[in-house]
CSV table of N, CA and C in Angstrom, one decimal:
chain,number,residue,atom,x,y,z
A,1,UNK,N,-4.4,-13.1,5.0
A,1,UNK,CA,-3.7,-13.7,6.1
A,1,UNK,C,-3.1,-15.1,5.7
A,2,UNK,N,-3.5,-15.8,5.1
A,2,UNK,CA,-3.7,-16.7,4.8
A,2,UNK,C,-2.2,-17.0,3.6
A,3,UNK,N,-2.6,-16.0,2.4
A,3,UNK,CA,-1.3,-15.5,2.3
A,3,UNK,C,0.0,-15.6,2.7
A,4,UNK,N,-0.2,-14.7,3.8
A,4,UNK,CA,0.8,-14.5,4.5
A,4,UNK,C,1.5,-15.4,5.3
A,5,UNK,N,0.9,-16.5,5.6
A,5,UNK,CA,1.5,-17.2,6.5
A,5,UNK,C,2.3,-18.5,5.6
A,6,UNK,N,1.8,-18.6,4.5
A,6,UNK,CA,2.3,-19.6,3.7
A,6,UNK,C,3.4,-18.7,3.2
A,7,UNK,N,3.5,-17.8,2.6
A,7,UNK,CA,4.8,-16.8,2.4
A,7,UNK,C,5.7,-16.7,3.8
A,8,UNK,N,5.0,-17.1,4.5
A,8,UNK,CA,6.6,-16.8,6.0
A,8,UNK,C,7.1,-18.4,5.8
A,9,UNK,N,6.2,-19.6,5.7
A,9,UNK,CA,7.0,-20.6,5.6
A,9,UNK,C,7.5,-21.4,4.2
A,10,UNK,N,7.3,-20.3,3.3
A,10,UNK,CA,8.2,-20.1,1.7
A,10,UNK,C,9.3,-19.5,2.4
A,11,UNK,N,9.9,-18.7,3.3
A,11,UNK,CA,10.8,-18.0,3.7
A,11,UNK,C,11.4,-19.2,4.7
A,12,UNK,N,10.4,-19.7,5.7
A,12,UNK,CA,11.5,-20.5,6.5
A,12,UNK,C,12.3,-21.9,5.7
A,13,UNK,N,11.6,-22.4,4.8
A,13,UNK,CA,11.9,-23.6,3.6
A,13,UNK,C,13.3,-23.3,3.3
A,14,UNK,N,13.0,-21.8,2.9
A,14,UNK,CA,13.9,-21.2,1.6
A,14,UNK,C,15.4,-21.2,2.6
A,15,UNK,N,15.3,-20.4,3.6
A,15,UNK,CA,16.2,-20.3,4.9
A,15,UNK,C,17.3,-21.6,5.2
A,16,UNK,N,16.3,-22.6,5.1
A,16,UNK,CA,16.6,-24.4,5.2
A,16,UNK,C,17.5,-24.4,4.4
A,17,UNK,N,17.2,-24.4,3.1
A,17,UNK,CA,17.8,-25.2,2.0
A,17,UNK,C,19.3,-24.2,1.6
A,18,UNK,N,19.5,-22.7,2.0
A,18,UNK,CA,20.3,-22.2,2.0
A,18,UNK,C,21.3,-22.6,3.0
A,19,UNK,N,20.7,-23.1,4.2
A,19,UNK,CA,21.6,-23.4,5.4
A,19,UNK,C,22.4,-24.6,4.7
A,20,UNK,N,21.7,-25.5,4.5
A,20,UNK,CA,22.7,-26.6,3.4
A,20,UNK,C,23.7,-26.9,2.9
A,21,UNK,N,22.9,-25.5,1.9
A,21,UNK,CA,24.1,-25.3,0.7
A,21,UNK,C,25.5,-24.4,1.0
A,22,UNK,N,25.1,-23.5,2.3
A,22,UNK,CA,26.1,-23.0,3.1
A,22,UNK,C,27.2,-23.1,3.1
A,23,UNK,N,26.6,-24.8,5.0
A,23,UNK,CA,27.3,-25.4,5.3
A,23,UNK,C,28.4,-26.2,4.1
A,24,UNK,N,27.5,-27.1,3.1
A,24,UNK,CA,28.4,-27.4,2.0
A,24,UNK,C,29.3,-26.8,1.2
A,25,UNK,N,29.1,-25.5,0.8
A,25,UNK,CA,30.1,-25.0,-0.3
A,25,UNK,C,31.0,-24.0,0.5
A,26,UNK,N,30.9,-23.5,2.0
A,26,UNK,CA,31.6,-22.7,3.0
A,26,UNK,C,32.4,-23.4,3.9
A,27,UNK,N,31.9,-24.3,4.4
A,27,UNK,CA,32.2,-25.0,5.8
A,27,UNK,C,32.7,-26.4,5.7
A,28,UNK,N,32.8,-26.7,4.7
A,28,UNK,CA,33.3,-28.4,4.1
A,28,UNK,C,32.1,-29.8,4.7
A,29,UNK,N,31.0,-29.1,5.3
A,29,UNK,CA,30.2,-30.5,5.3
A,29,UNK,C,30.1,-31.5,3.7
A,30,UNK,N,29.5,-32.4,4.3
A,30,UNK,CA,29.2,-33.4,3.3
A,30,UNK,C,27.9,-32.8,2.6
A,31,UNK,N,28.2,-33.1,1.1
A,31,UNK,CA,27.1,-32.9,0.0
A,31,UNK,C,25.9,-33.5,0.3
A,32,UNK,N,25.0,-31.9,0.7
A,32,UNK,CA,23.6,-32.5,1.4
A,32,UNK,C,22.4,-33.3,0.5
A,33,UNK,N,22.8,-33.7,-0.7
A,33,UNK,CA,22.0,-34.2,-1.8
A,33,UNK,C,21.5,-35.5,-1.3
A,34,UNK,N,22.4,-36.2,-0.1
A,34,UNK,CA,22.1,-37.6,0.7
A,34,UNK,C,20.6,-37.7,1.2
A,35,UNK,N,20.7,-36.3,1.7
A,35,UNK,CA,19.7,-36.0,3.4
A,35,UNK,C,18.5,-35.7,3.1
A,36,UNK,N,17.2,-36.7,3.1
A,36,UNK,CA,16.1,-36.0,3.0
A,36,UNK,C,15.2,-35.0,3.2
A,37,UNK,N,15.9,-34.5,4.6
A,37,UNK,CA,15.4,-33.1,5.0
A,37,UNK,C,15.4,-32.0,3.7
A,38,UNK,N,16.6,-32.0,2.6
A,38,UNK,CA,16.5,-31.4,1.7
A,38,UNK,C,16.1,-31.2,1.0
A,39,UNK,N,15.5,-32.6,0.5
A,39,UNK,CA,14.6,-32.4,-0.5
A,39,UNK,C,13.0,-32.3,0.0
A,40,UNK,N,12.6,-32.4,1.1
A,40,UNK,CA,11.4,-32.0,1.5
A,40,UNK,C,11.5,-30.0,1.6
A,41,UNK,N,12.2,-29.7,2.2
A,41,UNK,CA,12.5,-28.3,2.3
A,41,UNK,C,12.2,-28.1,1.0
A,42,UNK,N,12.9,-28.4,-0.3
A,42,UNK,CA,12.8,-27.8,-1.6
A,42,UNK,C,10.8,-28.3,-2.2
A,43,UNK,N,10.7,-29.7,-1.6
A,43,UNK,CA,9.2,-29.5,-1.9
A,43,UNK,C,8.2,-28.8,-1.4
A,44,UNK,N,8.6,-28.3,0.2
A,44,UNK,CA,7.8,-27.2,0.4
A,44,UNK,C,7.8,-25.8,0.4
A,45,UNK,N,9.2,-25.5,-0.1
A,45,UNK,CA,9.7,-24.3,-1.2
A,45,UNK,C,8.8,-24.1,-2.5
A,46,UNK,N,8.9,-24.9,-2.8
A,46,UNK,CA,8.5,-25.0,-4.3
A,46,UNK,C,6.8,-25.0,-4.0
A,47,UNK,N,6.3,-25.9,-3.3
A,47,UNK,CA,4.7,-25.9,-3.0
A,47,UNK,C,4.0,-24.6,-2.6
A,48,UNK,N,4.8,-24.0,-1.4
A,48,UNK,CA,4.1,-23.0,-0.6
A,48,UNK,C,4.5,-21.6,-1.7
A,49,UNK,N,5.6,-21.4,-2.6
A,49,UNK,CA,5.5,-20.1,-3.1
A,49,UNK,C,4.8,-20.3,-4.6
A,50,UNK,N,4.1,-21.8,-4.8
A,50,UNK,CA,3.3,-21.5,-5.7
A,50,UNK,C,1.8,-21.3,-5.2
A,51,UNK,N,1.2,-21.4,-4.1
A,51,UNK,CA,0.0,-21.4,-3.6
A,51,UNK,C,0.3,-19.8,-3.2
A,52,UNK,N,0.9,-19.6,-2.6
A,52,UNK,CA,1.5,-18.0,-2.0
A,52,UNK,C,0.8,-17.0,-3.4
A,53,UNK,N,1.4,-17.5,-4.2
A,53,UNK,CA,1.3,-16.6,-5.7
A,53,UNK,C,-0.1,-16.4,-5.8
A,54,UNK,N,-0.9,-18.1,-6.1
A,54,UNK,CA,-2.4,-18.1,-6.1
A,54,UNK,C,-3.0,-17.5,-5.3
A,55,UNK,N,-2.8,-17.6,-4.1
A,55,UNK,CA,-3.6,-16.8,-3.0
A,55,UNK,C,-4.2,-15.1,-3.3
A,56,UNK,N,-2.6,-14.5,-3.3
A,56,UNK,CA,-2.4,-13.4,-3.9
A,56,UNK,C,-3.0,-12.9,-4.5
A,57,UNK,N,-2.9,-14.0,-5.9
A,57,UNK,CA,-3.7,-13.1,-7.1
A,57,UNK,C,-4.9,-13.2,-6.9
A,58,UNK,N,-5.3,-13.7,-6.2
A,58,UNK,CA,-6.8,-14.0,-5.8
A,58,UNK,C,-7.1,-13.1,-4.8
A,59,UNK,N,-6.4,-12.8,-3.7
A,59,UNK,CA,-7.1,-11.7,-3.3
A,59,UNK,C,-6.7,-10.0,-4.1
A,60,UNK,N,-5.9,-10.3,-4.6
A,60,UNK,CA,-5.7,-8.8,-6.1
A,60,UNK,C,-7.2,-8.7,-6.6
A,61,UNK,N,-7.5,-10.1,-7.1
A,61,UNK,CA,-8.7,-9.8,-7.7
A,61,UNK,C,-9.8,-9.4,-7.2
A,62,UNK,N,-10.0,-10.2,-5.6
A,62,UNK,CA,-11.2,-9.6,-5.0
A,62,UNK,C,-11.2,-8.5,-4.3
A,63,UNK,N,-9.9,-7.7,-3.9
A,63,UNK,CA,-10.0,-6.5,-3.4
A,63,UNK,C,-9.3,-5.4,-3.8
A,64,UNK,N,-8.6,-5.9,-4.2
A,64,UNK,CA,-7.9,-4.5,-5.5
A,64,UNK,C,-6.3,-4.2,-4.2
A,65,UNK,N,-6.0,-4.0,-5.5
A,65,UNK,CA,-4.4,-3.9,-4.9
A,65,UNK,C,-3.9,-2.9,-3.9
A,66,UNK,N,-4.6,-2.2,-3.5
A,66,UNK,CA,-4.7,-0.9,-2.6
A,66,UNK,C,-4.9,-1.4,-1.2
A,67,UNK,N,-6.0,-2.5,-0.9
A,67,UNK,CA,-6.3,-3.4,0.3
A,67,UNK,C,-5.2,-4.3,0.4
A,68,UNK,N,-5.2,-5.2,-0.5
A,68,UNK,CA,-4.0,-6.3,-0.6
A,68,UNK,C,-3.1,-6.3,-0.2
A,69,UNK,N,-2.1,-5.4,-1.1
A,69,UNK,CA,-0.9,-5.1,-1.1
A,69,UNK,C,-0.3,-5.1,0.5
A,70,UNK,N,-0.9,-3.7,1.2
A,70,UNK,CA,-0.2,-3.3,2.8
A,70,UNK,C,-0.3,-4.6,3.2
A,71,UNK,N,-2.1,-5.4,3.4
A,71,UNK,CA,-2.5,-6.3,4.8
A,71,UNK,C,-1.5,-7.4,4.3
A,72,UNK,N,-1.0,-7.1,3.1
A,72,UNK,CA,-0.2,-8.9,2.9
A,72,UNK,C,1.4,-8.1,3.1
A,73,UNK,N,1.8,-7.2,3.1
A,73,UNK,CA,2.8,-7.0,3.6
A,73,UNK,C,3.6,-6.8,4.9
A,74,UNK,N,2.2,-6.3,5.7
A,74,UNK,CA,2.3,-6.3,7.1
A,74,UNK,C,2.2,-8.0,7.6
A,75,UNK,N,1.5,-8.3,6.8
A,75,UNK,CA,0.8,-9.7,7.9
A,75,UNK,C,2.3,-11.0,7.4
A,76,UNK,N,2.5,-10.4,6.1
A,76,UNK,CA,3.8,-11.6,6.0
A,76,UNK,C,5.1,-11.0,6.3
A,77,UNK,N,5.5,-9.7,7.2
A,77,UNK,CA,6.5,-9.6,7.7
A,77,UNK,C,6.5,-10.1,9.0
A,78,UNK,N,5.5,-9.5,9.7
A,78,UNK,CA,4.7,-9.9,11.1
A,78,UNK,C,4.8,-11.8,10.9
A,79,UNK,N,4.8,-12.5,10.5
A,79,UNK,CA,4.9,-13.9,10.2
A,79,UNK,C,6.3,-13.9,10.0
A,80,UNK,N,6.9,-13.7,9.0
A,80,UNK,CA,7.8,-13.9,9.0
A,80,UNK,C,9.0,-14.0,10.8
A,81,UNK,N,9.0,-12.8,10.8
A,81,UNK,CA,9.7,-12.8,11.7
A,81,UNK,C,9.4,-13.3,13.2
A,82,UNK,N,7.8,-13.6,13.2
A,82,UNK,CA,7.7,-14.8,14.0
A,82,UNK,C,8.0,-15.9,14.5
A,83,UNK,N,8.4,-16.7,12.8
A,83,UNK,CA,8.5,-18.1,12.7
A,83,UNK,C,10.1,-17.9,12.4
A,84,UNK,N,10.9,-17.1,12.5
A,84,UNK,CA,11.7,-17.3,12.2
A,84,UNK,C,12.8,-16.8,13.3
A,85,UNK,N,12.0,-16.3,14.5
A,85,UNK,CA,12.8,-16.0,15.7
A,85,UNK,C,12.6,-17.2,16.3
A,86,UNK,N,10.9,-18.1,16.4
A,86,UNK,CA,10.9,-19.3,16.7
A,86,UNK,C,11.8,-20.9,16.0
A,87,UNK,N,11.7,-20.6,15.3
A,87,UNK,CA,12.2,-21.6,14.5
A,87,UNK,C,14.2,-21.6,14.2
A,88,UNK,N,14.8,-20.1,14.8
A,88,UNK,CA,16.4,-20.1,14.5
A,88,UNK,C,16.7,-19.3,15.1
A,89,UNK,N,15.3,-18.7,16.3
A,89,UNK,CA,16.3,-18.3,17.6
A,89,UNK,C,17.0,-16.8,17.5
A,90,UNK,N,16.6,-16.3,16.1
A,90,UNK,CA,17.3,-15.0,15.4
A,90,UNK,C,17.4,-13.7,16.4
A,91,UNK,N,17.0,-13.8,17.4
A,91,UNK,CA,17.4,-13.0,18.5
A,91,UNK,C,17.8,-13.5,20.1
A,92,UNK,N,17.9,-14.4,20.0
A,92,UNK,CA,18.5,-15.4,20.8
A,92,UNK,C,19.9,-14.3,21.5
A,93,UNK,N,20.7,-13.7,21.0
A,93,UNK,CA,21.7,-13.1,21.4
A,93,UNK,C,21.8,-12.1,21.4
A,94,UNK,N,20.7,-11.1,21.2
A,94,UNK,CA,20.8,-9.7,20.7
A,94,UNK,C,20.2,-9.3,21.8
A,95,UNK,N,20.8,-7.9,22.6
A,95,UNK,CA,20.6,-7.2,23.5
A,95,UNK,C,18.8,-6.3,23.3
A,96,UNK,N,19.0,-5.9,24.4
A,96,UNK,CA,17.3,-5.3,24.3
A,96,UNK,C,17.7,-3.8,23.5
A,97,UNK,N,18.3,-3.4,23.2
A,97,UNK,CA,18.1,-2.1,22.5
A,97,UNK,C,18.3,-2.4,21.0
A,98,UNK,N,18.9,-3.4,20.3
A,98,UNK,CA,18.7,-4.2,19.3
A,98,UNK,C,17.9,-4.8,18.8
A,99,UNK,N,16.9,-5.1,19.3
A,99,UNK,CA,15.7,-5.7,19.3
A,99,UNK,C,14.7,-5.0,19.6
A,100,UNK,N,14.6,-3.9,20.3
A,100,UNK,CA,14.0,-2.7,20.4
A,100,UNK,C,14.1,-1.7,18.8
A,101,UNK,N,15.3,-1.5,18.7
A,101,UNK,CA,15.9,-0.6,17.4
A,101,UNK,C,15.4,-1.6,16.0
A,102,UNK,N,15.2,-2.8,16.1
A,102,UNK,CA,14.5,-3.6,15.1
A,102,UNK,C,13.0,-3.1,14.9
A,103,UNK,N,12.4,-3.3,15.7
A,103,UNK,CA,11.3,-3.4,16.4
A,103,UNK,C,10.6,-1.8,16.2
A,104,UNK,N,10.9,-0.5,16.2
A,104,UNK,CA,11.0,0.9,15.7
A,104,UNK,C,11.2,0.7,14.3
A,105,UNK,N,12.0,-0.3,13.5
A,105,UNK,CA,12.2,0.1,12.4
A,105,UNK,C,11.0,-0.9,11.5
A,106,UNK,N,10.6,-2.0,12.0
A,106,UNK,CA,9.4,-2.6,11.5
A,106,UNK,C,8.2,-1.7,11.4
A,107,UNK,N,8.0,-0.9,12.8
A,107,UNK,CA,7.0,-0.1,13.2
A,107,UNK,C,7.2,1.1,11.9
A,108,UNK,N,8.8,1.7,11.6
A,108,UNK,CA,8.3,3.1,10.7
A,108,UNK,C,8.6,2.1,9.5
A,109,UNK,N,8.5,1.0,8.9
A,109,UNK,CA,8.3,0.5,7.4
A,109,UNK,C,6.7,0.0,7.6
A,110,UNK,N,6.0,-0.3,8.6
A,110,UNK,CA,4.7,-0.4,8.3
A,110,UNK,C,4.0,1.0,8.1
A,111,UNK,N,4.2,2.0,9.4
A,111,UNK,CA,3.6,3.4,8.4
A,111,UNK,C,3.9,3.6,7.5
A,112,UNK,N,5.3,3.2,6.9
A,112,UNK,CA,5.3,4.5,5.4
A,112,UNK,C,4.4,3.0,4.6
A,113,UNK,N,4.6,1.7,4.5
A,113,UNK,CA,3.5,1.2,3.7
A,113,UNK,C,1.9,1.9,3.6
A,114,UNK,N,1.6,2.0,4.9
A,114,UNK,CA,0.1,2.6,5.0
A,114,UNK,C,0.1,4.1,4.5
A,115,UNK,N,1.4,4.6,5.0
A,115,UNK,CA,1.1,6.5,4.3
A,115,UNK,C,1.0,6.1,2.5
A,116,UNK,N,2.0,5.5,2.2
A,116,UNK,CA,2.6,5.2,0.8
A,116,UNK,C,1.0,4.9,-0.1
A,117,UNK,N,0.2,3.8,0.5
A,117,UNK,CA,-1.0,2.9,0.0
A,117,UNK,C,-2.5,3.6,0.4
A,118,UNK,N,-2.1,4.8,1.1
A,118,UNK,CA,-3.6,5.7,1.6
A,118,UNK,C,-3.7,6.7,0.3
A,119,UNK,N,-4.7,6.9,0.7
A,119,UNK,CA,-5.8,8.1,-0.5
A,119,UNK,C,-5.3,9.1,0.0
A,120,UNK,N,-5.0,10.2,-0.8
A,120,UNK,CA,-4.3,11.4,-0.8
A,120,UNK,C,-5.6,12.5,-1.1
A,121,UNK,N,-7.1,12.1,-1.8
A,121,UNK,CA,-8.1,13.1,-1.8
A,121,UNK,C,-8.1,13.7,-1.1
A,122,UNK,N,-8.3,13.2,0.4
A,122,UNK,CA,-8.9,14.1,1.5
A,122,UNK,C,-8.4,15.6,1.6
């Protein structure tokens, strides 16, 4: 979990510093190299997807990649798109069957992770 939550705000950082460089090289703002916010965003880019990594391989090692893998994939999409509907509003405008039809399709990419990562003995 733990993981996962520092990998959603490696994603919201990452999000930041693209909005930036956007604005700057699309939209004619001013070269954001001035603005502190940027370079904090890039330190906690850089911070949170090197602990992300550590975490990871640390739980690889204590539970084997079979456990891992799904609960960190579920738990850092499920984050993700938490912090990132909070944080930029990303449904802010989208009707309920759009957000519904999102929402089915999170639901069938988490089963096929669990069919995909389940034991086939039985």
């Amino acid at each position: 979990l733990l993981c996962s939550l520092i990998g959603s705000v490696t994603v919201m950082a990452c999000k930041g510093v693209s909005t930036f460089l956007t604005l700057w090289i699309c939209c004619g703002a001013d070269a954001p190299f001035r603005q502190p916010v940027l370079y904090i965003l890039l330190l906690v880019l850089t911070s949170t997807a090197v602990l992300q990594i550590r975490y990871l391989n640390q739980a690889m090692e204590n539970f084997g990649n079979t456990e891992t893998v799904p609960v960190y994939y579920v738990m850092f999409t499920i984050c993700t798109i938490a912090g990132s509907t909070i944080l930029y509003r990303d449904f802010y405008n989208a009707d309920r069957s759009s957000v519904f039809a999102f929402g089915v399709g999170v639901l069938l990419t988490f089963v096929g992770v669990k069919r995909l990562t389940s034991s086939t003995d039985g």
